[in-house]
């Protein structure tokens, strides 16, 4: 089942070089090795960013295991007090907290009822790597993907689902097939009713990250708003599950290396303050009731981007 852990680590070494994504990836490859036959396949786990310094030699890290059938070979909770080498760093897990533990069989059925929301603000925590191919077949960074691309892709063969990437890909790869197929059909249709708009002051822009062997990874960072338009309660419920998967799995390529980590904040609309009911006729009002002027609804909350067509799979 999808599991998420938040880990607090203490630095036990005086390392001059900062913690690098490739070192974190190497550590998790030792914790959760992948069979050689599946070496080129997507990982069963997502690294939600990299260890974040908290001060006083402490770091904060969040990890997700995506497989619904088999548990991870190593539970991070078993590593308390055991120093882990991450590149030049020696990190000792001080606390491990399970923050998500819900099977797909529950997430994809009516028994799972997260808060029903029609809108959410999505902010990147690390660069997001999304690419498309130009007319020559060359991969180019895609900085402003439409909602369907944000949630990943499902791969089909012979009329059936054989895999995928991103949030919907996690369901395609790891959820029970009898539940995954109908839920994905409904979810992918519902994404046509999701609109994307920018967050003022947090516009999406190109980002460059220095990776291993002096390679530069081009991606994008910033904030955006997603909103369900004209959806019924079933669409809203599906959207809520998609948002949870989006934060668990991340967006785009290289999520097992810490890229594509996002924070999803649900949004509620402003509601006009309810007025004080008028006194019944025949009663005298002992004192004058002053009504505060209701605040105008922020029109930006209703701004949505135009619908876009999905032009093919994003992930190879």
C-alpha atoms as one frame of an Amber mdcrd trajectory, in Angstrom:
protein
   0.000   0.000   0.000   1.216   3.556  -0.490   3.159   4.602   2.581   4.822
   7.887   3.436   7.401   8.582   6.120   8.778  11.811   7.507  12.295  11.305
   8.834  14.369  13.576  11.090  18.097  12.954  10.672  21.108  14.214  12.646
  24.387  14.923  10.847  27.247  12.998  12.469  30.049  14.135  10.137  31.678
  17.437   9.207  31.206  17.307   5.442  32.091  20.275   3.276  30.122  19.104
   0.247  26.326  19.517   0.455  23.979  16.528   0.333  23.489  15.630  -3.340
  20.468  14.000  -5.037  22.625  11.208  -6.461  23.878  10.327  -2.962  20.304
  10.132  -1.625  19.329   7.981  -4.598  22.224   5.643  -3.854  21.122   5.268
  -0.230  17.555   4.355  -1.199  18.857   1.915  -3.801  20.534   0.117  -0.891
  17.393   0.249   1.274  14.987  -0.670  -1.500  16.933  -2.422  -4.288  15.262
  -3.120  -7.607  15.711  -6.464  -9.381  18.187  -6.348 -12.243  15.396  -7.337
 -14.648  13.518  -4.169 -13.645  16.522  -1.861 -13.652  15.146   0.377 -16.425
  11.586   0.314 -15.067  10.204   3.086 -12.836  11.006   2.784  -9.150   8.551
   1.539  -6.563   9.335   4.587  -4.472   9.414   8.360  -4.756  11.901  10.617
  -3.039   9.932  13.740  -2.099  12.791  16.186  -2.426  16.086  15.949  -0.569
  17.012  16.276   3.118  16.187  19.837   4.161  18.348  21.486   6.841  16.455
  22.409  10.006  19.426  23.849  11.919  21.530  22.356  14.734  22.781  19.607
  12.358  19.238  18.321  11.823  17.577  17.473   8.499  14.008  16.739   7.432
  13.234  14.190   4.693  10.045  12.662   3.254   9.865   9.329   1.403   7.038
   7.374  -0.258   6.685   3.655  -1.038   4.195   3.120  -3.868   3.779  -0.644
  -4.222   0.439  -2.013  -3.019   1.361  -5.712  -2.935   4.787  -5.965  -1.344
   6.092  -3.960   1.629   9.447  -2.180   1.325  12.477  -4.394   2.021  13.504
  -1.990   4.793  11.099   0.037   6.929  12.738   3.377   7.787  11.386   2.959
  11.314  13.804   0.039  11.769  16.791   2.323  11.191  16.462   4.549  14.262
  19.885   5.206  15.746  21.698   3.498  12.865  23.951   5.915  10.978  23.394
   5.966   7.199  26.079   7.109   4.769  24.834   9.640   2.200  27.826  10.628
   0.072  30.226  12.410   2.403  27.574  12.670   5.111  26.728  10.404   8.014
  23.040  10.814   8.877  21.450   9.167  11.893  17.642   8.770  11.860  16.342
  10.264  15.127  12.619   9.898  14.447  10.467   8.283  11.778   6.766   9.157
  11.495   4.322   7.327   9.208   2.241  10.114   7.677   0.288   8.123   5.064
  -0.797   4.487   5.048  -3.859   3.765   2.869  -4.214   0.894   0.370  -5.282
   1.576  -3.200  -8.289  -0.685  -2.664  -9.564   1.898  -0.188  -8.463   4.993
  -2.104 -10.259   3.937  -5.282 -13.588   3.006  -3.693 -16.317   4.863  -1.883
 -14.956   3.752   1.487 -12.236   6.411   1.217 -13.584   9.922   1.670 -10.963
  12.661   1.845 -12.113  16.245   2.182 -14.128  17.195  -0.922 -12.389  20.145
  -2.572 -12.793  21.756  -5.951  -9.529  23.690  -6.012  -5.952  23.388  -4.816
  -2.743  25.378  -4.943   0.296  23.379  -6.043   3.784  24.664  -5.235   7.040
  23.018  -6.269   9.595  22.047  -3.634  12.244  20.881  -6.093  12.625  21.401
  -9.857  10.013  19.536 -11.918  11.336  17.859 -15.072   8.753  17.558 -17.829
   9.711  17.183 -21.479   8.077  16.876 -24.855   9.482  16.111 -28.283   9.700
  18.717 -31.015   9.173  18.077 -34.715  12.670  16.605 -35.028  12.153  14.192
 -32.146  14.425  16.143 -29.830  13.383  16.357 -26.168  12.743  19.898 -24.978
  11.704  21.111 -21.514   7.968  21.675 -21.103   7.518  24.496 -18.602   3.738
  24.987 -18.528   2.119  21.531 -18.750  -1.637  21.149 -18.852  -3.467  19.408
 -15.968  -3.485  15.989 -17.573   0.273  16.074 -18.032   0.736  17.123 -14.398
  -0.903  13.908 -13.200   1.191  11.658 -15.441   0.403   9.128 -18.119  -1.049
   5.636 -18.490   0.497   3.196 -20.974  -1.738   0.720 -22.808  -1.048  -2.269
 -25.014  -3.477  -4.639 -26.666  -6.437  -2.796 -25.173  -5.191  -3.158 -21.602
  -3.232  -1.038 -19.138   0.395  -2.137 -18.876   1.939   0.673 -16.842   2.356
   4.377 -16.441   4.129   7.194 -14.668   3.209   9.947 -12.264   0.116   9.968
 -10.048  -2.157   8.022 -12.394   0.744   5.759 -13.303   1.084   4.666  -9.667
  -2.511   3.439  -9.794  -1.941   1.748 -13.161   1.188  -0.070 -11.951   0.373
  -0.976  -8.372  -3.383  -0.918  -7.691  -5.552  -4.055  -8.169  -6.350  -4.264
 -11.883 -10.085  -4.762 -11.355 -10.217  -1.443  -9.478  -7.567   0.472 -11.384
  -9.007   0.188 -14.910 -12.482   1.675 -14.266 -11.135   4.277 -11.830  -8.514
   5.464 -14.306 -11.081   5.768 -17.085 -13.163   7.960 -14.816 -10.171   9.957
 -13.551  -8.747  10.658 -17.004 -12.169  11.800 -18.214 -12.534  13.988 -15.125
  -9.189  15.681 -15.782 -10.804  17.292 -18.841 -12.790  19.365 -16.322  -9.715
  20.489 -14.387  -8.452  23.969 -15.212  -5.061  25.446 -14.431  -4.197  29.049
 -13.638  -1.188  30.862 -12.270  -0.649  32.024  -8.693   0.128  35.757  -8.636
   3.680  36.332  -7.479   4.574  32.629  -7.842   4.648  32.296 -11.609   6.096
  29.132 -13.120   9.527  29.616 -14.652  12.519  27.698 -15.989  14.857  26.205
 -13.393  18.323  24.690 -13.717  19.770  22.181 -11.259  23.404  21.069 -11.166
  23.329  17.274 -11.041  25.972  14.558 -11.020  29.022  14.692 -13.305  28.523
  18.419 -13.869  25.273  17.800 -15.747  22.557  20.431 -15.695  18.959  19.290
 -15.277  16.444  21.708 -16.789  13.050  21.905 -15.153  10.515  24.391 -13.894
   9.501  25.747 -10.512   6.702  27.928  -9.202   3.074  27.720  -8.183  -0.202
  27.074  -9.955  -3.845  26.570  -9.130  -5.951  23.579 -10.185  -9.754  23.713
 -10.099 -12.591  21.393 -11.078 -15.118  23.214 -13.258 -18.685  21.907 -13.701
 -17.884  18.618 -12.018 -20.391  16.527 -10.088 -19.662  15.166  -6.564 -18.078
  12.047  -8.033 -15.626  14.166 -10.049 -14.808  16.167  -6.930 -14.106  12.987
  -4.930 -11.843  11.654  -7.685 -10.051  15.004  -7.859  -9.326  14.823  -4.115
  -7.684  11.399  -4.515  -5.668  12.657  -7.490  -4.363  15.546  -5.378  -3.198
  13.143  -2.668  -1.463  11.004  -5.276   0.109  14.116  -6.795   1.797  14.978
  -3.502   2.729  11.361  -2.744   4.251  10.589  -6.140   5.339  13.976  -7.481
   5.288  15.370 -11.015   7.341  14.548 -14.094  10.533  12.577 -14.561  13.175
  11.531 -12.027  10.895  11.549  -8.995  12.953   8.661  -7.592  15.880  11.099
  -7.586  14.017  13.814  -5.692  12.824  15.932  -8.598   9.168  16.874  -9.040
   8.327  17.179  -5.352   5.297  19.400  -4.734   3.182  20.663  -1.856  -0.568
  20.603  -2.424  -2.734  23.010  -0.417  -6.491  22.692  -0.766  -8.458  25.903
  -1.235 -11.920  26.966  -0.118 -13.796  29.878  -1.603 -14.465  33.023   0.351
 -17.944  33.023   1.863 -19.871  36.217   2.558 -20.471  36.771   6.227 -23.980
  35.760   7.177 -26.188  38.650   8.079 -27.871  39.045  11.447 -31.527  37.992
  11.024 -34.006  40.869  11.123 -36.167  41.132  14.275 -39.691  39.818  14.038
 -42.450  42.348  13.466 -43.985  43.761  16.640 -40.718  43.648  18.543 -38.754
  46.708  19.354 -35.015  46.699  18.783 -33.279  47.749  21.969 -30.153  48.868
  20.175 -29.013  49.467  16.666 -27.229  46.554  15.029 -24.370  47.576  12.771
 -23.557  45.232   9.930 -19.959  44.947   8.786 -19.560  45.393   5.080 -18.914
  41.984   3.455 -15.548  41.614   1.807 -15.666  41.296  -1.972 -14.803  37.893
  -3.351 -11.324  37.818  -4.858 -11.927  37.543  -8.590  -8.551  35.859  -9.011
  -9.971  32.791  -7.276 -12.273  32.324 -10.252  -9.632  32.820 -12.906  -9.044
  29.642 -14.858  -6.922  28.807 -17.843  -8.397  27.701 -21.118  -8.783  23.979
 -21.689  -5.983  22.271 -23.571  -5.890  19.112 -25.598  -3.657  16.288 -24.434
  -1.077  15.772 -27.138   0.224  12.325 -26.255   2.177  10.610 -23.519   4.695
  12.633 -21.542   6.805   9.834 -20.109   8.794   7.232 -21.983
